[in-house]
Short mmCIF file of C-alpha atoms and ligand atoms in Angstrom, two decimals:
data_model
loop_
_atom_site.label_atom_id
_atom_site.label_comp_id
_atom_site.label_asym_id
_atom_site.label_seq_id
_atom_site.Cartn_x
_atom_site.Cartn_y
_atom_site.Cartn_z
CA MET J 294 -19.20 182.47 129.50
CA ASP J 295 -20.91 179.10 129.22
CA GLU J 296 -20.06 177.38 125.98
CA ARG J 297 -22.93 174.98 126.33
CA GLY J 298 -25.73 175.34 123.88
CA GLU J 299 -23.34 176.89 121.43
CA GLN J 300 -23.18 174.80 118.30
CA ARG J 301 -20.02 172.78 118.17
CA PRO J 302 -19.39 170.47 115.25
CA VAL J 303 -20.13 166.86 116.11
CA MET J 304 -17.24 164.46 116.03
CA PRO J 305 -18.08 161.36 114.05
CA LEU J 306 -16.68 158.19 115.58
CA GLU J 307 -15.15 155.83 113.08
CA VAL J 308 -14.33 152.29 114.19
CA SER J 309 -12.82 149.75 111.88
CA ASP J 310 -11.83 146.15 112.49
CA LEU J 311 -11.48 146.88 116.16
CA SER J 312 -10.58 143.91 118.34
CA TYR J 313 -9.64 143.57 121.97
CA VAL J 314 -8.10 140.41 123.32
CA ALA J 315 -7.30 139.65 126.94
CA GLY J 316 -6.50 136.46 128.78
CA GLY J 317 -6.54 134.51 125.52
CA LYS J 318 -10.17 135.49 124.88
CA ILE J 319 -11.45 137.69 122.08
CA LEU J 320 -13.56 140.15 124.03
CA LEU J 321 -14.27 142.55 121.18
CA ASN J 322 -14.35 140.92 117.80
CA LYS J 323 -13.65 142.93 114.63
CA LEU J 324 -16.10 145.74 115.24
CA ASN J 325 -16.92 148.05 112.36
CA PHE J 326 -19.23 151.02 112.69
CA ARG J 327 -19.49 154.73 112.21
CA LEU J 328 -21.45 157.02 114.50
CA GLU J 329 -22.30 160.33 112.89
CA GLY J 330 -23.45 162.00 116.07
CA GLY J 331 -26.32 164.34 116.59
CA VAL J 332 -28.36 161.51 118.07
CA ARG J 333 -28.36 159.56 121.31
CA THR J 334 -26.55 156.29 120.91
CA VAL J 335 -27.26 153.32 123.14
CA ILE J 336 -25.00 150.30 123.23
CA LEU J 337 -27.22 147.46 124.26
CA GLY J 338 -26.35 143.92 125.19
CA PRO J 339 -26.51 141.30 127.91
CA ASN J 340 -24.02 141.01 130.78
CA GLY J 341 -20.52 140.31 129.58
CA ALA J 342 -21.22 141.39 126.00
CA GLY J 343 -18.27 143.79 126.07
CA LYS J 344 -20.17 147.07 126.50
CA SER J 345 -17.90 148.48 129.19
CA LEU J 346 -14.81 147.42 127.29
CA LEU J 347 -16.02 149.09 124.13
CA LEU J 348 -16.75 152.32 125.97
CA ARG J 349 -13.29 152.28 127.57
CA VAL J 350 -11.65 151.75 124.20
CA CYS J 351 -13.71 154.60 122.74
CA HIS J 352 -12.56 156.87 125.55
CA GLY J 353 -8.95 155.80 125.16
CA LEU J 354 -8.64 154.28 128.63
CA LEU J 355 -7.85 150.99 126.92
CA GLN J 356 -5.87 150.52 123.75
CA PRO J 357 -7.46 148.23 121.17
CA GLY J 358 -5.43 145.15 120.33
CA SER J 359 -5.95 145.77 116.65
CA GLY J 360 -7.99 147.93 114.34
CA ASN J 361 -8.63 151.62 114.27
CA LEU J 362 -10.71 154.10 116.14
CA SER J 363 -10.92 157.80 115.44
CA TRP J 364 -12.96 160.77 116.55
CA ALA J 365 -13.18 163.02 113.51
CA GLY J 366 -9.72 161.89 112.50
CA ARG J 367 -8.23 162.17 115.98
CA THR J 368 -7.15 159.42 118.34
CA PRO J 369 -8.97 159.31 121.69
CA SER J 370 -5.96 160.80 123.45
CA GLN J 371 -5.86 163.65 120.94
CA ALA J 372 -9.56 164.19 121.56
CA GLY J 373 -8.68 164.54 125.27
CA ARG J 374 -11.28 166.39 127.29
CA ASP J 375 -13.73 166.45 124.41
CA LEU J 376 -14.52 162.99 125.80
CA ALA J 377 -15.80 162.44 129.32
CA MET J 378 -16.56 159.15 130.98
CA VAL J 379 -19.03 158.15 133.67
CA PHE J 380 -18.10 154.75 135.03
CA GLN J 381 -20.37 151.82 135.73
CA ARG J 382 -19.05 151.70 139.28
CA THR J 383 -18.97 155.28 140.49
CA VAL J 384 -15.62 156.56 141.66
CA LEU J 385 -16.10 159.33 144.18
CA LEU J 386 -13.22 160.99 145.94
CA ARG J 387 -13.11 160.97 149.72
CA ARG J 388 -14.22 164.55 149.80
CA THR J 389 -17.39 166.53 150.00
CA VAL J 390 -19.82 166.72 147.10
CA SER J 391 -18.67 170.19 146.07
CA ASP J 392 -14.99 169.29 146.52
CA ASN J 393 -15.44 166.40 144.11
CA ILE J 394 -16.41 168.93 141.48
CA ALA J 395 -13.77 171.42 142.62
CA HIS J 396 -11.16 168.71 142.09
CA THR J 397 -12.12 168.29 138.45
CA LEU J 398 -12.05 172.05 137.92
CA GLY J 399 -8.62 172.14 139.55
CA ILE J 400 -7.33 169.43 137.22
CA MET J 401 -8.65 171.45 134.29
CA GLY J 402 -6.82 174.51 135.54
CA VAL J 403 -9.96 176.58 136.02
CA ALA J 404 -9.11 179.73 137.99
CA ARG J 405 -10.10 179.64 141.65
CA GLN J 406 -12.43 182.61 141.52
CA GLU J 407 -14.38 180.98 138.71
CA ARG J 408 -14.73 177.65 140.47
CA SER J 409 -17.44 178.36 143.01
CA SER J 410 -19.96 179.61 140.48
CA ARG J 411 -19.33 176.61 138.27
CA ILE J 412 -19.71 174.28 141.26
CA ASP J 413 -23.02 175.94 142.14
CA THR J 414 -24.30 175.55 138.59
CA ALA J 415 -23.26 171.92 138.41
CA LEU J 416 -24.85 171.07 141.74
CA LYS J 417 -28.05 172.83 140.81
CA GLU J 418 -28.30 170.84 137.58
CA ALA J 419 -27.79 167.65 139.54
CA GLY J 420 -30.27 168.66 142.22
CA LEU J 421 -27.55 168.32 144.83
CA SER J 422 -27.23 171.90 146.08
CA ASP J 423 -28.47 170.98 149.54
CA LEU J 424 -25.89 168.22 149.83
CA ALA J 425 -22.91 170.31 148.76
CA ASP J 426 -21.05 169.88 152.04
CA HIS J 427 -21.87 166.22 152.57
CA PRO J 428 -19.22 163.56 152.13
CA ALA J 429 -19.74 162.31 148.60
CA ARG J 430 -19.42 158.66 149.51
CA THR J 431 -22.34 158.81 151.95
CA LEU J 432 -24.82 159.84 149.26
CA SER J 433 -27.49 157.44 148.04
CA GLY J 434 -26.81 155.49 144.87
CA GLY J 435 -28.92 157.83 142.75
CA GLU J 436 -27.28 160.93 144.21
CA GLN J 437 -23.83 159.45 143.66
CA GLN J 438 -24.63 158.77 140.03
CA ARG J 439 -25.99 162.28 139.55
CA LEU J 440 -22.85 163.70 141.10
CA SER J 441 -20.71 161.59 138.76
CA ILE J 442 -22.58 162.92 135.76
CA ALA J 443 -22.43 166.52 136.97
CA ARG J 444 -18.73 166.14 137.64
CA ALA J 445 -18.10 164.74 134.16
CA ARG J 446 -20.10 167.59 132.63
CA VAL J 447 -17.99 170.32 134.21
CA LEU J 448 -15.30 169.12 131.79
CA ARG J 449 -17.64 170.52 129.11
CA PRO J 450 -17.04 167.52 126.90
CA ARG J 451 -18.41 167.24 123.43
CA VAL J 452 -19.12 163.56 124.02
CA LEU J 453 -20.37 162.05 127.25
CA LEU J 454 -19.77 158.32 127.55
CA LEU J 455 -21.97 156.75 130.20
CA ASP J 456 -21.54 153.15 131.29
CA GLU J 457 -24.75 151.67 132.68
CA PRO J 458 -25.62 154.89 134.46
CA THR J 459 -28.66 153.45 136.21
CA SER J 460 -27.82 149.85 137.00
CA ASN J 461 -28.78 149.27 140.65
CA LEU J 462 -31.06 152.31 140.83
CA ASP J 463 -34.76 152.27 141.62
CA PRO J 464 -37.26 153.74 139.13
CA GLY J 465 -37.35 157.16 140.79
CA ALA J 466 -33.57 157.53 140.87
CA THR J 467 -33.39 156.16 137.32
CA ALA J 468 -35.81 158.83 136.12
CA ALA J 469 -33.70 161.57 137.74
CA VAL J 470 -30.53 160.29 136.07
CA GLU J 471 -32.30 159.99 132.72
CA ALA J 472 -33.49 163.57 133.10
CA MET J 473 -29.87 164.67 133.50
CA ILE J 474 -28.88 162.70 130.43
CA ARG J 475 -31.66 164.35 128.44
CA ALA J 476 -30.59 167.76 129.69
CA ALA J 477 -27.01 167.14 128.59
CA ASP J 478 -28.29 165.99 125.21
CA ALA J 479 -30.46 169.07 124.89
CA ASP J 480 -27.42 171.24 125.63
CA GLY J 481 -25.63 169.72 122.68
CA THR J 482 -23.47 167.21 124.52
CA ARG J 483 -23.45 164.04 122.55
CA ILE J 484 -24.59 160.97 124.48
CA ILE J 485 -23.16 157.50 124.02
CA MET J 486 -24.28 155.14 126.72
CA THR J 487 -24.46 151.47 127.50
CA THR J 488 -27.26 149.62 129.18
CA HIS J 489 -28.71 146.15 129.45
CA ASP J 490 -32.06 147.65 130.37
CA ILE J 491 -34.31 147.30 127.33
CA LEU J 492 -36.90 149.73 128.62
CA GLN J 493 -34.28 152.36 129.22
CA ALA J 494 -32.93 151.86 125.73
CA ARG J 495 -36.46 152.33 124.37
CA ARG J 496 -36.79 155.57 126.32
CA LEU J 497 -33.43 157.07 125.40
CA ALA J 498 -32.06 155.58 122.21
CA ASP J 499 -32.15 157.18 118.80
CA GLU J 500 -29.80 154.55 117.47
CA VAL J 501 -28.85 151.19 118.90
CA LEU J 502 -25.66 149.18 118.76
CA PHE J 503 -26.45 145.64 119.81
CA LEU J 504 -23.45 143.81 121.17
CA HIS J 505 -23.32 140.12 121.98
CA LYS J 506 -20.27 138.14 123.03
CA GLY J 507 -17.94 140.81 121.71
CA ARG J 508 -19.58 141.02 118.30
CA LEU J 509 -21.60 143.88 116.92
CA LEU J 510 -24.74 142.18 115.71
CA GLU J 511 -26.86 145.21 114.89
CA HIS J 512 -26.47 148.93 114.30
CA THR J 513 -29.77 150.52 113.43
CA VAL J 514 -32.16 153.31 114.29
CA ALA J 515 -33.93 152.53 117.52
CA SER J 516 -37.44 152.26 116.10
CA LYS J 517 -36.32 149.61 113.64
CA PHE J 518 -34.34 147.74 116.26
CA PHE J 519 -37.25 147.43 118.67
CA ALA J 520 -39.88 146.73 116.04
CA ASP J 521 -38.04 144.38 113.76
CA PRO J 522 -34.51 143.36 114.69
CA ASP J 523 -32.45 141.55 112.08
CA THR J 524 -30.79 138.90 114.20
CA SER J 525 -32.33 136.10 116.21
CA GLU J 526 -30.07 137.03 119.15
CA ALA J 527 -31.56 140.53 119.26
CA ARG J 528 -35.05 139.12 119.01
CA ARG J 529 -34.40 136.75 121.87
CA PHE J 530 -32.74 139.52 123.89
CA LEU J 531 -35.80 141.74 123.44
CA LEU J 532 -38.01 138.88 124.58
CA GLY J 533 -35.85 138.45 127.67
CA GLU J 534 -34.66 135.04 126.56
CA LEU J 535 -31.04 135.86 125.80
CA LEU J 536 -29.34 136.16 129.12
CA GLU J 537 -25.68 135.99 128.24
CA MET A 74 1.80 144.79 199.17
CA SER A 75 2.14 148.06 201.10
CA GLU A 76 5.54 148.50 199.51
CA VAL A 77 3.97 148.44 196.08
CA PHE A 78 1.26 150.86 197.13
CA SER A 79 3.74 153.33 198.53
CA ALA A 80 5.80 153.02 195.34
CA VAL A 81 2.71 153.83 193.29
CA ALA A 82 1.91 156.77 195.53
CA THR A 83 5.44 158.15 195.21
CA ALA A 84 5.32 157.58 191.49
CA VAL A 85 2.11 159.56 191.14
CA GLU A 86 3.69 162.31 193.23
CA LEU A 87 6.69 162.40 190.89
CA VAL A 88 4.45 162.68 187.86
CA VAL A 89 2.09 165.27 189.31
CA GLY A 90 4.94 167.27 190.82
CA LEU A 91 6.82 167.30 187.52
CA ASP A 92 9.98 165.93 189.09
CA PRO A 93 12.97 167.44 187.22
CA ASP A 94 14.69 164.09 186.58
CA LEU A 95 11.46 162.65 185.27
CA VAL A 96 10.81 165.66 183.05
CA GLU A 97 14.32 165.50 181.64
CA ILE A 98 13.95 161.83 180.76
CA VAL A 99 10.50 162.25 179.24
CA ALA A 100 11.67 165.25 177.23
CA LEU A 101 14.63 163.36 175.80
CA SER A 102 12.39 160.40 174.95
CA LEU A 103 10.01 162.63 173.05
CA LYS A 104 12.83 164.44 171.32
CA VAL A 105 14.49 161.21 170.19
CA SER A 106 11.31 159.46 169.07
CA LEU A 107 9.80 162.47 167.33
CA SER A 108 13.07 163.11 165.48
CA ALA A 109 13.17 159.46 164.47
CA VAL A 110 9.59 159.61 163.16
CA LEU A 111 10.37 162.80 161.25
CA ILE A 112 13.40 161.27 159.56
CA ALA A 113 11.62 157.97 158.94
CA ALA A 114 8.71 159.87 157.40
CA MET A 115 11.00 161.78 155.05
CA VAL A 116 12.24 158.46 153.70
CA GLY A 117 9.22 156.23 154.29
CA LEU A 118 6.47 158.37 152.76
CA PRO A 119 8.12 158.82 149.35
CA LEU A 120 9.46 155.27 149.39
CA GLY A 121 6.05 153.78 150.18
CA ALA A 122 4.36 155.94 147.56
CA ALA A 123 6.99 155.02 144.97
CA VAL A 124 6.62 151.29 145.60
CA ALA A 125 2.84 151.70 145.28
CA LEU A 126 2.91 153.69 142.07
CA VAL A 127 6.04 152.81 140.10
CA LYS A 128 6.11 149.52 138.29
CA PHE A 129 9.53 147.90 138.45
CA PRO A 130 10.82 144.34 138.36
CA GLY A 131 10.86 142.86 141.84
CA ARG A 132 8.14 145.14 143.18
CA ARG A 133 6.35 142.20 144.77
CA GLY A 134 9.56 141.34 146.60
CA ALA A 135 9.99 144.93 147.73
CA VAL A 136 6.49 144.90 149.21
CA ILE A 137 7.17 141.68 151.08
CA LEU A 138 10.49 143.06 152.31
CA LEU A 139 8.88 146.27 153.56
CA ASN A 140 6.20 144.38 155.42
CA ALA A 141 8.70 141.95 156.88
CA ALA A 142 10.89 144.86 158.00
CA MET A 143 8.01 146.15 160.12
CA GLY A 144 8.80 143.30 162.47
CA LEU A 145 12.55 143.95 162.81
CA PRO A 146 13.62 143.02 166.35
CA PRO A 147 14.77 146.24 168.06
CA VAL A 148 17.78 144.60 169.73
CA VAL A 149 19.07 143.40 166.40
CA VAL A 150 18.67 146.84 164.88
CA GLY A 151 20.47 148.22 167.92
CA LEU A 152 23.26 145.74 167.47
CA ILE A 153 23.71 146.53 163.80
CA VAL A 154 23.68 150.30 164.39
CA TYR A 155 26.14 149.71 167.24
CA LEU A 156 28.50 147.85 164.92
CA LEU A 157 28.22 150.58 162.28
CA LEU A 158 28.82 153.40 164.72
CA SER A 159 31.41 151.77 166.98
CA ARG A 160 34.92 153.19 166.87
CA SER A 161 36.13 150.50 164.47
CA GLY A 162 32.92 150.43 162.44
CA PRO A 163 32.43 152.02 159.01
CA LEU A 164 30.72 155.07 160.51
CA GLY A 165 32.91 155.21 163.63
CA GLU A 166 34.41 158.51 162.47
CA MET A 167 31.13 160.25 163.25
CA GLY A 168 31.68 159.60 166.94
CA VAL A 169 27.99 159.51 167.74
CA LEU A 170 27.77 156.19 169.57
CA PHE A 171 26.20 156.65 173.02
CA THR A 172 24.63 159.95 172.05
CA PRO A 173 20.98 160.80 171.35
CA THR A 174 21.92 160.98 167.65
CA ALA A 175 22.70 157.26 167.65
CA MET A 176 19.36 156.60 169.29
CA VAL A 177 17.56 158.64 166.64
CA ILE A 178 19.35 156.68 163.91
CA ALA A 179 18.38 153.33 165.42
CA GLN A 180 14.75 154.31 165.93
CA SER A 181 14.50 155.79 162.43
CA ILE A 182 15.53 152.42 161.04
CA LEU A 183 12.90 150.70 163.17
CA VAL A 184 10.13 153.11 162.24
CA MET A 185 10.85 153.70 158.56
CA PRO A 186 9.50 150.33 157.36
CA ILE A 187 6.27 150.86 159.31
CA ILE A 188 5.66 154.21 157.69
CA ALA A 189 6.72 152.98 154.26
CA ALA A 190 4.59 149.83 154.40
CA LEU A 191 1.48 151.64 155.63
CA THR A 192 2.01 154.38 153.04
CA ARG A 193 2.36 151.80 150.30
CA GLN A 194 -0.84 150.05 151.38
CA THR A 195 -2.80 153.31 151.60
CA ILE A 196 -1.59 154.72 148.32
CA SER A 197 -1.93 151.48 146.42
CA ASP A 198 -5.54 150.96 147.61
CA LEU A 199 -6.47 154.49 146.58
CA HIS A 200 -4.55 154.17 143.32
CA GLU A 201 -6.46 151.04 142.39
CA GLU A 202 -9.74 152.76 143.08
CA TYR A 203 -9.02 156.19 141.59
CA ASP A 204 -6.55 155.63 138.80
CA GLU A 205 -8.89 155.01 135.92
CA TYR A 206 -11.04 157.95 136.94
CA LEU A 207 -8.03 160.26 137.24
CA CYS A 208 -6.76 159.10 133.85
CA SER A 209 -10.17 159.79 132.35
CA LEU A 210 -9.85 163.40 133.52
CA GLY A 211 -6.52 163.72 131.78
CA ALA A 212 -4.79 164.36 135.10
CA GLY A 213 -0.99 164.57 135.00
CA HIS A 214 1.36 162.57 137.22
CA LEU A 215 1.68 165.25 139.88
CA GLN A 216 -2.05 165.87 139.98
CA ARG A 217 -2.70 162.16 140.38
CA ILE A 218 -0.16 161.73 143.14
CA SER A 219 -1.34 164.79 145.02
CA THR A 220 -4.93 163.55 144.83
CA LEU A 221 -3.90 160.21 146.32
CA LEU A 222 -1.81 161.81 149.07
CA TRP A 223 -4.57 164.23 149.97
CA ASP A 224 -7.32 161.62 150.11
CA GLY A 225 -5.02 159.28 152.04
CA ARG A 226 -3.80 161.90 154.49
CA PHE A 227 -5.64 160.55 157.52
CA ARG A 228 -4.45 157.01 156.98
CA LEU A 229 -0.93 158.32 156.39
CA LEU A 230 -1.14 160.24 159.66
CA THR A 231 -2.23 157.06 161.39
CA GLY A 232 0.90 155.43 160.00
CA LEU A 233 3.05 158.16 161.51
CA LEU A 234 1.35 157.63 164.86
CA ALA A 235 1.97 153.89 164.66
CA GLY A 236 5.62 154.66 163.97
CA PHE A 237 5.80 156.98 166.94
CA GLY A 238 4.15 154.34 169.12
CA ARG A 239 6.77 151.80 168.13
CA ALA A 240 9.65 154.21 168.64
CA SER A 241 8.62 155.47 172.04
CA ALA A 242 7.91 151.99 173.42
CA GLU A 243 11.01 150.15 172.28
CA VAL A 244 13.92 149.58 174.59
CA GLY A 245 16.23 147.11 172.85
CA ALA A 246 17.75 149.43 170.26
CA VAL A 247 18.19 152.59 172.31
CA ILE A 248 19.75 150.78 175.26
CA ILE A 249 22.46 149.31 173.03
CA VAL A 250 23.35 152.43 171.03
CA GLY A 251 22.52 154.97 173.75
CA GLY A 252 24.04 153.21 176.70
CA ASN A 253 21.51 154.63 179.16
CA ILE A 254 23.93 157.32 180.42
CA ASN A 255 22.45 159.49 183.14
CA HIS A 256 21.52 162.99 181.90
CA VAL A 257 22.74 162.12 178.41
CA THR A 258 20.98 159.17 176.87
CA ARG A 259 18.43 157.99 179.40
CA VAL A 260 14.96 157.67 177.97
CA MET A 261 11.80 156.32 179.55
CA THR A 262 12.11 152.72 178.52
CA THR A 263 15.78 152.30 179.32
CA THR A 264 15.37 154.01 182.68
CA ILE A 265 12.48 151.74 183.58
CA ALA A 266 14.60 148.70 182.74
CA LEU A 267 17.57 149.95 184.75
CA GLU A 268 15.73 151.29 187.80
CA THR A 269 13.61 148.17 188.07
CA SER A 270 16.67 145.96 188.06
CA LYS A 271 18.15 148.17 190.77
CA GLY A 272 14.98 147.81 192.81
CA ASN A 273 14.17 151.53 192.57
CA LEU A 274 10.53 151.18 191.72
CA ASN A 275 9.43 154.78 192.29
CA LEU A 276 11.00 156.35 189.24
CA ALA A 277 10.37 153.21 187.14
CA LEU A 278 6.68 153.27 187.97
CA ALA A 279 6.39 157.01 187.43
CA LEU A 280 7.89 156.63 183.97
CA GLY A 281 5.68 153.63 183.37
CA ILE A 282 2.65 155.77 184.08
CA VAL A 283 3.80 158.44 181.65
CA LEU A 284 4.60 155.85 178.99
CA ILE A 285 1.20 154.22 179.32
CA ILE A 286 -0.56 157.56 179.06
CA LEU A 287 1.51 158.41 176.01
CA ALA A 288 0.90 155.09 174.28
CA ALA A 289 -2.81 155.18 175.10
CA SER A 290 -3.11 158.74 173.80
CA VAL A 291 -1.32 157.89 170.57
CA ASN A 292 -3.60 154.95 169.95
CA ALA A 293 -6.69 156.89 170.93
CA ALA A 294 -5.65 159.66 168.56
CA ALA A 295 -5.26 157.13 165.76
CA VAL A 296 -8.76 155.76 166.38
CA LEU A 297 -10.30 159.22 166.66
CA ILE A 298 -8.63 160.41 163.47
CA GLY A 299 -9.83 157.31 161.64
CA ASP A 300 -13.39 157.77 162.89
CA ALA A 301 -13.49 161.45 162.13
CA ALA A 302 -12.11 160.86 158.65
CA SER A 303 -14.57 158.13 157.75
CA LYS A 304 -17.44 160.17 159.11
CA ARG A 305 -16.37 163.27 157.27
CA TYR A 306 -15.26 161.73 154.00
CA GLY A 307 -16.85 158.28 153.81
N1 ATP M 166 -8.94 142.83 131.53
C1 ATP M 166 -9.71 141.77 131.23
N2 ATP M 166 -9.14 140.55 131.12
C2 ATP M 166 -9.90 139.49 130.81
N3 ATP M 166 -11.22 139.53 130.63
C3 ATP M 166 -11.83 140.70 130.72
C4 ATP M 166 -11.11 141.88 131.04
N4 ATP M 166 -11.99 142.90 131.09
C5 ATP M 166 -13.20 142.37 130.82
N5 ATP M 166 -13.12 141.05 130.58
C6 ATP M 166 -14.20 140.16 130.20
O1 ATP M 166 -14.77 140.70 129.02
C7 ATP M 166 -16.14 140.45 128.97
C8 ATP M 166 -16.87 141.73 128.70
O2 ATP M 166 -16.73 142.58 129.81
P1 ATP M 166 -17.54 143.95 129.92
O3 ATP M 166 -17.28 144.48 131.28
O4 ATP M 166 -17.21 144.82 128.79
O5 ATP M 166 -19.04 143.46 129.81
P2 ATP M 166 -20.35 144.32 129.86
O6 ATP M 166 -21.03 144.14 128.57
O7 ATP M 166 -20.02 145.69 130.30
O8 ATP M 166 -21.17 143.57 130.99
P3 ATP M 166 -22.09 144.15 132.17
O9 ATP M 166 -23.43 144.35 131.60
O10 ATP M 166 -22.09 143.04 133.16
O11 ATP M 166 -21.43 145.38 132.68
C9 ATP M 166 -16.50 139.80 130.29
O12 ATP M 166 -16.64 138.41 130.06
C10 ATP M 166 -15.32 140.10 131.17
O13 ATP M 166 -15.16 139.07 132.11
MG1 MG M 167 -20.34 146.80 131.93
#
């Protein structure tokens, strides 16, 4: 009864004049863009650019101060569980690995007898089957991140929003997380993720949104962005010279 | 010196031999303090959780008040409950002064702030950590609260133990509202105070031994629960 793989219409994301102000600072400044979907989107930018904020606003966890945001004509809260979020700092419940997933299934109202098979599937995809009964918070950083992604995917979202899913991970753990992201993408779950890791963006991005100091400086296909960016900020960022 | 030794020896005999007077006093102590913790928990757990989760004007003040109330002097609580329950007091009609009921009331008041304050701390820490995640799942109010209570259950239990420790060890409140009446309202602490002042060290020491064992066990249990929880759930 798995709906994954089944073609579901993509939900274009339409953002217009979106601003977010806090503490007297303009943290997101009049963003305008439209994401058609069907491709992997990477929001790239240095520390403090506003990547996490933008992702939260897209998910509906934060309300924009002004401007509009819609997922195929729906507000984020109307889109509900079509949107799932994986946070930059993982939030794992004080429970075992499998109970972390069981909790999400419980919130979704999945019947008890259906839960264990879905937990098994999710853990297998994350390569965590052997750790099912371990306390989630004692896992390594890479395992924790994989669990977070697996847990978000049991929501069967149409869009998976990932906030710096591999910051603080070593190359091996990063590769495992990227494999999960690719698998989700291959299953038809749309990927929108942030990173400040240029190499990761090169590996994963089909299109790039380049954010700097709350402004959207570029929105282009990845190949163009990496070969010939339009703005000097993006050029300097790609050269490793733009640090903030 | 030998007098003290013989008193200790007799005391141990009383404890080991389950002396009826001793058993009666210990049983009443447990009954009173456990009832007080139960009542305090019924008020303190929801109150603490509400202060942690519900935004209202003056919440900061409420938190400070709860924490300050953890240090209420037992004699003062005893005095206030005495005034309320005394024949001419507002609750004099109840006629419960110098009964175990009065002692339960006084200890509940002493323990409630401890349970409420520790509950608030526990729930508010977890809330801060979990809330955004739970919101992102589209969890409803009840689902969010039950997640917090469940994941905080060991720390909440530790709070109940702390409350029980405070109740069973205090003497000031129960001696005022209970009156230390033989076979009616004598609990461990009040008996120790009375018997010591009368120079009857045997029973006082025997009760002291029981009280120490009880307090040590409660604290040990709290530590063990905490360890087990952090090992099991991180
Ligand atoms: N609630 C808030 N109030 C005030 N400032 C905030 C708030 N939230 C975020 N900021 C600020 O907004 C800016 C952007 O934050 P954000 O977390 O979105 O950056 P980021 O691009 O995700 O950075 P990083 O790569 O370090 O994760 C930062 O300067 C941050 O300090
Ligand atoms: Mg961020």
